[in-house]
């Protein structure tokens, strides 16, 4: 079949812009629809601006991808690039639209492992018709438009850069003008990058490749010299509660106007009132706390290359249990005895969707600990104050501060109602910590017990229009970086370690950060290794007397 050449012509830049625009409409109909359907969209003009900003983001992503790939398609071959992009996007868009497929690294792995026979089963008349109309016909149309490049190379590059920059600025302005709405929509997964063809597919391929590479990384050994300096007359039981999204500013013990930490106050815990987190998101702070790297030196890749605090503790032959109600340990607990409570269906603590209150982890815990009378480090990774659905984090009887925001869409709520719900999450975390202390007291005949708690990062609750967390550290507000940290040391533990209560209390006045956690946990377990840093161990200053080892020989 011969198609006539069209009478008008277009420049290379126009080819790419036209392709990006087309791809951002029909092949991305699901991406756009998700913006329209999101409860965060609002009404009227606001909803229009929300959808327009979202659509611009799709155009920007597509145009950026085409511009980068354009380096490999000079001259007339740019038409080939446009044709591939149009047809590939049509195929991806089909699966997202008709089958609800989201292209992420798991889906990519799935595709790579699919047999030809399985793949052919997916082909249908509807698929072919869709791809012809949405991908092939526009590609043929572009193919017949003569490519005429009047601008010289340099001029063309400048024009291209100017168009990209203008698009970037307009999109950023649109997104930032309604930052909190987009943040809520993204957090609630109303909108997702995984439907955004064809950038989703390229990103999925790249992250699949990195995931494969990561799986093949064998961590360098850490702390193989680790051993306990001495044993206490009773085995140690130290619980480290890794908090989630609790910020110091709204923590009763930190001087907050609301008393939402009554149990920790009654227990007379050591509260470290000046504590800074390592990152502003779990994905940074959690690996950082367990990495032994300081915040300044920390990077995800460095941390992934070496064993973690969990491994060092295991090298010292200490029992290590990790219970998780917060979506996993980000690779830091691979060798521990791990139990994940995500998608547990215990009706006492969990919703029908399998989301559980943090107390679910205490169910049967006493018996589990008692299974083995040896030194034990227990990590409880709580869901704490994870947003934006703060109201889902605590049982109804902890709804003390009212009225509360009862939707995922924070922008739809009065700011004070958001704060009320958030303060209730802290009240519940206080209760969970109180229950841990009660449990430890109940085990005091058998174990010398202590508990350490630190939140992973803070949270913005509407200050300067910001919500949630995860801003780059350098620009993140203090609300996202100041975290509560506290310790409960049983009188028996302190006595056996010969720690003076006044000395312990004095340690709370110093500036602390996540940098302190690694060596403090090693110190609490009395694990000796070259990985341990005396200066970072919060309680080291109270170790003024000779080690009890001189009086109680090593077992
Ligand atoms: Zn977190």
XYZ file of C-alpha atoms and ligand atoms in Angstrom:
556
model
C 0.000 0.000 0.000
C 1.460 3.390 -0.989
C 0.612 6.433 1.155
C 0.950 9.785 -0.544
C 3.498 12.177 0.947
C 1.671 15.023 2.683
C 1.903 18.542 1.379
C 3.088 20.098 4.629
C 6.375 19.396 6.386
C 7.636 19.435 9.962
C 10.903 19.897 11.793
C 12.495 17.256 14.013
C 11.387 19.172 17.098
C 7.798 19.262 15.888
C 7.860 15.497 15.286
C 8.914 14.886 18.865
C 6.439 17.369 20.347
C 3.555 15.928 18.299
C 4.462 12.391 19.355
C 4.717 13.376 23.045
C 1.312 15.089 22.869
C -0.418 12.151 21.201
C 1.175 9.641 23.558
C -0.014 11.738 26.505
C -3.625 11.496 25.387
C -4.933 8.118 24.209
C -2.135 5.735 25.299
C -2.186 7.525 28.664
C -5.921 7.645 29.053
C -5.600 5.702 32.319
C -2.997 8.098 33.730
C -5.264 11.059 32.971
C -8.361 9.259 34.220
C -6.661 8.557 37.535
C -6.073 12.282 38.010
C -9.739 12.941 37.197
C -10.996 10.206 39.567
C -8.686 11.021 42.477
C -10.581 12.170 45.599
C -7.761 14.717 46.010
C -8.769 16.471 42.780
C -11.367 18.703 44.443
C -14.090 20.425 42.411
C -14.536 22.953 39.644
C -11.560 25.065 38.643
C -9.414 23.370 41.266
C -10.108 19.924 39.793
C -9.377 21.239 36.293
C -6.019 22.647 37.457
C -5.242 19.352 39.244
C -5.885 17.272 36.119
C -4.092 19.758 33.845
C -0.983 19.714 36.080
C -1.043 15.919 36.062
C -1.402 15.792 32.300
C 1.482 18.252 31.869
C 3.613 15.914 33.988
C 2.812 13.077 31.564
C 3.721 15.291 28.584
C 6.960 16.369 30.277
C 7.971 12.801 31.107
C 7.262 11.618 27.559
C 8.965 14.559 25.878
C 12.028 14.183 28.129
C 12.282 10.497 27.301
C 11.940 11.140 23.556
C 14.529 13.923 23.744
C 17.034 11.621 25.440
C 16.385 8.723 23.075
C 16.671 11.246 20.235
C 20.452 11.177 20.696
C 20.388 7.734 19.070
C 18.065 8.718 16.201
C 19.580 11.418 14.029
C 18.253 12.686 10.689
C 15.267 10.895 9.211
C 15.551 8.079 11.741
C 13.724 10.344 14.220
C 10.567 9.123 12.433
C 11.480 5.602 13.444
C 11.810 6.716 17.071
C 8.389 8.379 16.909
C 6.826 5.285 15.333
C 8.295 2.971 17.975
C 7.151 5.302 20.774
C 3.621 5.543 19.356
C 3.140 1.815 18.848
C 4.830 0.770 22.116
C 2.789 3.321 24.066
C -0.392 2.089 22.414
C 0.365 -1.483 23.526
C 1.241 -0.407 27.080
C -1.810 1.858 27.231
C -4.034 -1.014 26.117
C -2.982 -3.213 29.024
C -3.356 -0.398 31.539
C -6.757 0.607 30.183
C -8.391 -2.760 29.634
C -6.598 -4.935 32.157
C -5.535 -2.454 34.827
C -1.893 -3.448 34.397
C 0.732 -1.337 36.120
C 4.216 -1.595 34.699
C 6.752 -1.759 37.509
C 9.836 -3.901 37.993
C 7.795 -6.919 39.093
C 5.650 -6.686 35.964
C 8.789 -6.308 33.870
C 10.288 -9.457 35.422
C 6.976 -11.143 34.704
C 7.142 -10.110 31.034
C 10.769 -11.222 30.686
C 9.874 -14.642 32.063
C 6.737 -15.085 29.957
C 6.845 -17.832 27.330
C 5.901 -17.041 23.764
C 2.815 -19.246 24.024
C 1.629 -17.362 27.105
C 2.239 -14.059 25.354
C 0.273 -15.031 22.249
C -2.724 -15.824 24.444
C -2.879 -12.127 25.286
C -3.355 -11.130 21.650
C -6.975 -10.435 20.766
C -8.929 -8.660 18.055
C -9.564 -5.823 20.485
C -5.832 -5.461 21.162
C -5.008 -5.385 17.462
C -7.780 -2.884 16.694
C -6.661 -0.619 19.529
C -2.994 -0.729 18.548
C -3.840 0.002 14.913
C -5.998 3.023 15.782
C -3.951 4.417 18.678
C -0.443 3.494 17.538
C -0.032 2.345 13.943
C -2.221 4.902 12.141
C -0.654 7.933 13.866
C 2.781 6.412 13.170
C 1.942 6.027 9.454
C 0.649 9.573 9.393
C 3.906 10.925 10.829
C 5.866 8.702 8.455
C 4.298 10.472 5.469
C 5.019 13.971 6.754
C 8.236 15.202 5.119
C 10.966 16.024 7.632
C 12.471 19.394 6.903
C 15.073 20.821 9.193
C 15.619 24.487 8.414
C 17.497 25.298 11.625
C 21.163 24.370 11.836
C 22.284 21.804 14.418
C 23.179 24.332 17.117
C 20.077 26.407 16.560
C 17.926 23.282 16.598
C 19.465 22.107 19.883
C 18.841 25.515 21.436
C 15.201 25.492 20.293
C 14.783 21.996 21.640
C 16.290 22.942 25.023
C 14.088 26.059 25.195
C 10.896 24.069 24.569
C 11.885 21.487 27.171
C 12.779 24.130 29.748
C 9.527 26.028 29.198
C 7.543 22.802 29.589
C 9.494 21.933 32.738
C 8.846 25.326 34.346
C 5.138 25.343 33.513
C 4.732 21.788 34.828
C 6.655 22.470 38.039
C 4.635 25.620 38.670
C 1.408 23.651 38.145
C 2.530 20.833 40.443
C 3.889 23.026 43.225
C 0.794 25.204 43.263
C -1.144 22.166 44.519
C 1.660 20.209 46.117
C -0.347 18.776 49.012
C -3.090 17.439 46.707
C -0.608 15.614 44.526
C 1.254 14.346 47.607
C -1.985 12.916 49.035
C -3.020 11.432 45.698
C 0.386 9.793 45.216
C 0.513 8.507 48.792
C -2.947 6.997 48.427
C -1.901 5.482 45.100
C -4.762 7.265 43.308
C -2.125 8.270 40.796
C 0.910 6.238 39.926
C 3.845 6.516 37.622
C 3.345 2.865 36.666
C 0.524 3.707 34.235
C 2.501 6.441 32.479
C 3.409 4.949 29.084
C 6.058 4.608 27.766
C 8.281 6.029 30.551
C 6.836 3.447 32.964
C 8.220 0.634 30.844
C 11.728 2.114 30.529
C 11.801 2.859 34.278
C 10.574 -0.682 35.019
C 13.350 -2.125 32.858
C 15.975 0.000 34.613
C 14.744 -0.838 38.103
C 14.464 -4.523 37.164
C 18.110 -4.400 36.111
C 19.117 -2.715 39.405
C 17.063 -5.208 41.410
C 18.844 -8.083 39.673
C 22.201 -6.465 40.346
C 21.271 -5.918 43.972
C 20.268 -9.551 44.421
C 23.688 -10.591 43.256
C 25.452 -8.317 45.753
C 26.962 -10.277 48.594
C 27.323 -7.993 51.579
C 30.836 -7.602 52.944
C 31.132 -9.159 56.355
C 30.873 -6.795 59.301
C 31.799 -7.394 62.906
C 32.916 -11.006 62.625
C 35.058 -10.242 65.684
C 31.870 -9.510 67.657
C 31.496 -11.176 71.033
C 29.854 -10.308 74.286
C 32.266 -8.887 76.818
C 30.459 -10.385 79.754
C 27.125 -11.879 80.630
C 24.810 -10.484 83.265
C 23.536 -12.890 85.918
C 20.360 -13.033 83.817
C 20.216 -12.987 80.006
C 19.690 -9.555 78.500
C 16.468 -8.791 76.689
C 16.670 -5.515 74.801
C 13.744 -4.310 72.706
C 14.459 -1.709 70.053
C 11.233 -0.176 68.784
C 11.746 1.471 65.405
C 9.083 4.160 65.211
C 7.318 5.456 62.124
C 6.679 9.108 61.263
C 6.516 10.340 64.883
C 7.753 13.900 65.101
C 9.240 15.393 68.250
C 7.124 18.536 68.043
C 3.883 16.630 68.728
C 5.289 14.326 71.383
C 4.005 14.953 74.915
C 7.373 14.207 76.523
C 8.950 16.797 74.281
C 6.913 19.551 75.914
C 3.988 19.451 73.477
C 0.899 21.164 74.859
C -1.112 17.934 74.612
C -0.334 15.103 76.968
C -0.319 12.311 74.388
C 2.475 10.271 76.013
C 1.026 9.618 79.499
C 2.349 6.082 79.853
C 5.929 6.955 78.989
C 5.695 9.867 81.437
C 4.465 7.541 84.180
C 7.252 5.079 83.456
C 9.777 7.880 83.898
C 11.615 6.998 80.697
C 14.778 8.729 79.557
C 13.650 11.106 76.817
C 16.322 12.457 74.461
C 14.782 15.781 73.589
C 17.240 16.874 70.930
C 17.372 14.053 68.411
C 17.834 14.333 64.672
C 16.909 11.664 62.133
C 19.242 10.362 59.430
C 16.754 10.833 56.603
C 13.264 12.130 55.963
C 11.895 8.797 54.718
C 11.898 5.202 55.934
C 13.882 4.079 52.891
C 16.822 6.188 54.096
C 16.483 6.283 57.879
C 15.940 2.570 58.446
C 19.018 1.320 56.554
C 20.970 4.252 57.990
C 20.206 3.395 61.635
C 21.382 -0.176 61.096
C 24.343 0.640 58.857
C 26.891 1.965 61.337
C 27.444 4.878 58.928
C 27.007 8.455 60.070
C 24.419 10.596 58.329
C 27.102 12.507 56.432
C 28.715 9.304 55.137
C 25.527 7.373 54.508
C 24.325 6.346 51.087
C 21.967 3.506 50.190
C 24.583 1.873 47.959
C 27.281 2.000 50.659
C 24.878 0.545 53.215
C 23.796 -2.244 50.868
C 27.367 -3.327 50.332
C 28.019 -4.296 53.952
C 26.362 -6.288 56.690
C 24.102 -4.498 59.145
C 23.740 -4.190 62.902
C 21.519 -7.284 62.737
C 24.392 -9.334 61.287
C 26.878 -8.031 63.844
C 24.515 -9.021 66.659
C 24.176 -12.487 65.118
C 27.979 -12.799 64.792
C 28.097 -12.355 68.581
C 25.737 -15.358 68.912
C 22.978 -13.212 70.332
C 19.390 -14.170 69.506
C 17.842 -11.711 67.091
C 14.080 -11.406 66.470
C 12.545 -8.896 64.071
C 8.797 -8.275 64.043
C 7.508 -5.966 61.345
C 4.174 -4.192 60.959
C 5.501 -1.476 58.659
C 6.078 -2.987 55.246
C 9.415 -4.686 55.758
C 12.943 -3.986 56.900
C 14.403 -2.693 53.608
C 16.927 -5.505 53.511
C 18.548 -4.852 56.885
C 17.154 -7.930 58.661
C 17.694 -10.647 56.057
C 19.405 -13.040 58.460
C 17.188 -12.442 61.496
C 14.202 -14.466 62.677
C 11.629 -12.248 60.911
C 7.873 -12.125 61.127
C 5.952 -9.763 58.926
C 2.487 -8.694 60.039
C 1.468 -7.028 56.811
C -1.664 -8.660 55.498
C -2.394 -10.486 58.720
C -6.074 -11.153 59.289
C -6.316 -11.367 63.069
C -9.758 -9.779 63.601
C -8.731 -8.437 67.014
C -6.091 -6.140 65.569
C -6.458 -6.106 61.804
C -8.870 -4.659 59.256
C -10.450 -6.741 56.523
C -7.725 -5.488 54.179
C -5.117 -7.004 56.489
C -3.829 -3.729 57.951
C -3.052 -4.150 61.623
C -2.670 -1.981 64.689
C 0.827 -2.210 66.129
C -0.304 -4.203 69.152
C -0.723 -7.235 66.865
C 3.023 -7.795 67.253
C 2.677 -8.293 71.018
C 0.269 -11.204 70.541
C 2.042 -14.356 71.737
C 5.303 -12.467 72.052
C 5.985 -13.401 75.673
C 5.872 -17.099 74.836
C 8.112 -16.566 71.829
C 10.717 -14.764 73.924
C 10.559 -17.450 76.608
C 11.346 -20.172 74.052
C 15.017 -19.475 74.532
C 16.663 -18.135 77.692
C 19.564 -16.429 76.008
C 20.603 -12.837 75.354
C 18.064 -11.474 72.901
C 17.681 -8.367 70.790
C 14.101 -7.866 69.643
C 13.282 -5.251 67.016
C 9.679 -4.098 66.720
C 9.137 -2.116 63.536
C 5.883 -0.282 64.158
C 3.533 1.485 61.757
C 3.196 4.299 64.302
C 1.942 7.500 62.677
C 2.205 6.503 59.026
C 0.152 8.919 56.945
C -1.877 10.153 55.337
C -4.570 7.894 56.847
C -3.619 8.732 60.442
C -7.128 7.814 61.607
C -6.508 4.204 60.577
C -3.464 3.791 62.823
C -5.219 3.491 66.187
C -8.215 1.642 67.676
C -11.338 3.785 68.302
C -10.712 4.074 72.035
C -7.579 6.142 71.321
C -9.584 8.800 69.521
C -9.007 11.301 72.297
C -8.354 14.436 70.262
C -11.366 15.241 68.083
C -12.731 15.929 65.533
C -10.357 14.034 63.280
C -9.696 13.965 59.554
C -11.310 10.744 58.372
C -9.982 10.595 54.826
C -6.702 9.923 53.057
C -7.069 13.249 51.344
C -5.498 15.660 53.818
C -6.258 18.670 51.661
C -9.987 17.997 52.107
C -9.705 18.349 55.897
C -9.379 21.227 58.277
C -5.720 21.355 59.304
C -6.563 21.024 62.998
C -8.516 17.833 62.279
C -5.412 16.386 60.617
C -3.325 17.321 63.673
C -5.940 15.779 65.986
C -5.782 12.447 64.147
C -1.986 12.599 64.155
C -1.858 13.298 67.898
C -4.038 10.241 68.471
C -1.464 8.108 66.610
C 1.178 9.279 69.090
C -1.180 8.507 71.977
C -1.535 4.977 70.614
C 2.217 4.571 70.065
C 2.642 5.617 73.708
C 0.199 2.879 74.652
C 2.074 0.272 72.572
C 5.378 1.303 74.192
C 3.656 1.088 77.575
C 2.515 -2.446 76.752
C 6.102 -3.365 75.788
C 7.317 -2.085 79.157
C 4.587 -4.105 80.922
C 5.709 -7.181 78.989
C 9.352 -6.583 79.965
C 8.382 -6.146 83.605
C 6.545 -9.468 83.401
C 9.723 -11.119 82.129
C 12.003 -9.561 84.725
C 12.341 -12.826 86.677
C 13.989 -14.385 83.677
C 15.661 -11.498 81.835
C 17.462 -8.229 82.466
C 15.331 -5.925 80.350
C 15.568 -2.581 78.542
C 13.766 -0.795 75.703
C 14.958 1.812 73.221
C 12.573 3.695 70.940
C 13.395 6.033 68.061
C 11.171 7.304 65.274
C 12.545 7.015 61.744
C 11.698 10.579 60.644
C 9.199 13.320 61.349
C 6.211 14.671 59.420
C 4.917 17.947 58.062
C 1.359 18.672 59.172
C 0.474 21.644 57.030
C 3.251 24.052 58.031
C 3.851 26.291 54.985
C 1.393 24.145 53.048
C 3.586 21.055 53.398
C 2.248 17.650 54.353
C 3.768 14.213 54.865
C 7.560 13.774 54.583
C 10.370 12.783 52.257
C 11.749 16.167 51.209
C 15.510 16.201 50.468
C 17.338 16.535 53.797
C 19.012 19.829 52.940
C 15.698 21.593 52.339
C 13.387 19.579 54.606
C 11.818 21.517 57.479
C 12.710 20.589 61.071
C 9.305 18.944 61.515
C 10.508 16.158 59.211
C 13.914 15.784 60.921
C 13.311 16.133 64.671
C 12.281 12.803 66.111
C 11.366 11.449 69.528
C 13.861 9.015 71.032
C 13.553 7.442 74.465
C 14.852 4.607 76.578
C 13.377 2.576 79.406
C 16.054 0.785 81.415
C 14.722 -1.546 84.086
C 16.145 -0.773 87.534
C 17.588 -4.272 87.526
C 19.368 -3.762 84.205
C 20.836 -0.459 85.392
C 21.901 -2.049 88.644
C 23.562 -5.008 86.965
C 25.372 -2.644 84.599
C 26.132 -0.425 87.624
C 24.662 2.593 85.920
C 23.821 5.470 88.208
C 20.300 6.900 87.572
C 21.595 10.468 87.730
C 24.225 9.706 85.131
C 21.569 8.142 82.894
C 19.334 11.193 83.272
C 22.236 13.474 82.347
C 22.614 11.677 79.003
C 19.212 12.943 77.853
C 20.395 16.545 77.762
C 22.971 16.037 75.021
C 22.392 16.386 71.310
C 21.594 12.991 69.783
C 20.869 11.559 66.374
C 20.321 8.280 64.583
C 24.126 8.075 64.443
C 23.971 7.024 68.107
C 21.721 4.012 67.636
C 24.143 1.453 66.196
C 26.704 1.685 68.994
C 24.085 2.201 71.706
C 22.381 -1.084 70.779
C 25.763 -2.860 70.680
C 26.523 -1.266 74.069
C 23.201 -2.395 75.553
C 23.969 -5.957 74.415
C 27.569 -5.477 75.663
C 28.873 -6.633 72.305
C 32.537 -5.918 71.777
C 33.664 -5.399 68.188
C 35.745 -2.907 66.288
C 32.489 -1.697 64.718
C 31.484 -0.291 68.103
C 32.185 3.374 68.830
C 32.392 4.398 72.471
C 31.747 8.043 71.711
C 28.460 7.229 69.958
C 27.137 4.913 72.685
C 24.653 7.022 74.652
C 25.241 5.108 77.899
C 28.999 4.724 77.675
C 29.603 7.735 79.940
C 27.783 5.899 82.736
C 30.162 2.934 82.474
C 32.515 4.550 84.956
C 33.115 1.507 87.133
C 35.135 -1.514 86.054
C 33.235 -4.040 83.980
C 31.169 -6.443 86.053
C 33.218 -9.085 84.241
C 35.843 -8.719 86.964
C 33.327 -9.982 89.497
C 31.063 -12.154 87.372
C 33.177 -14.322 85.098
C 32.266 -14.761 81.458
C 30.065 -17.761 80.925
Zn 9.029 6.139 57.812
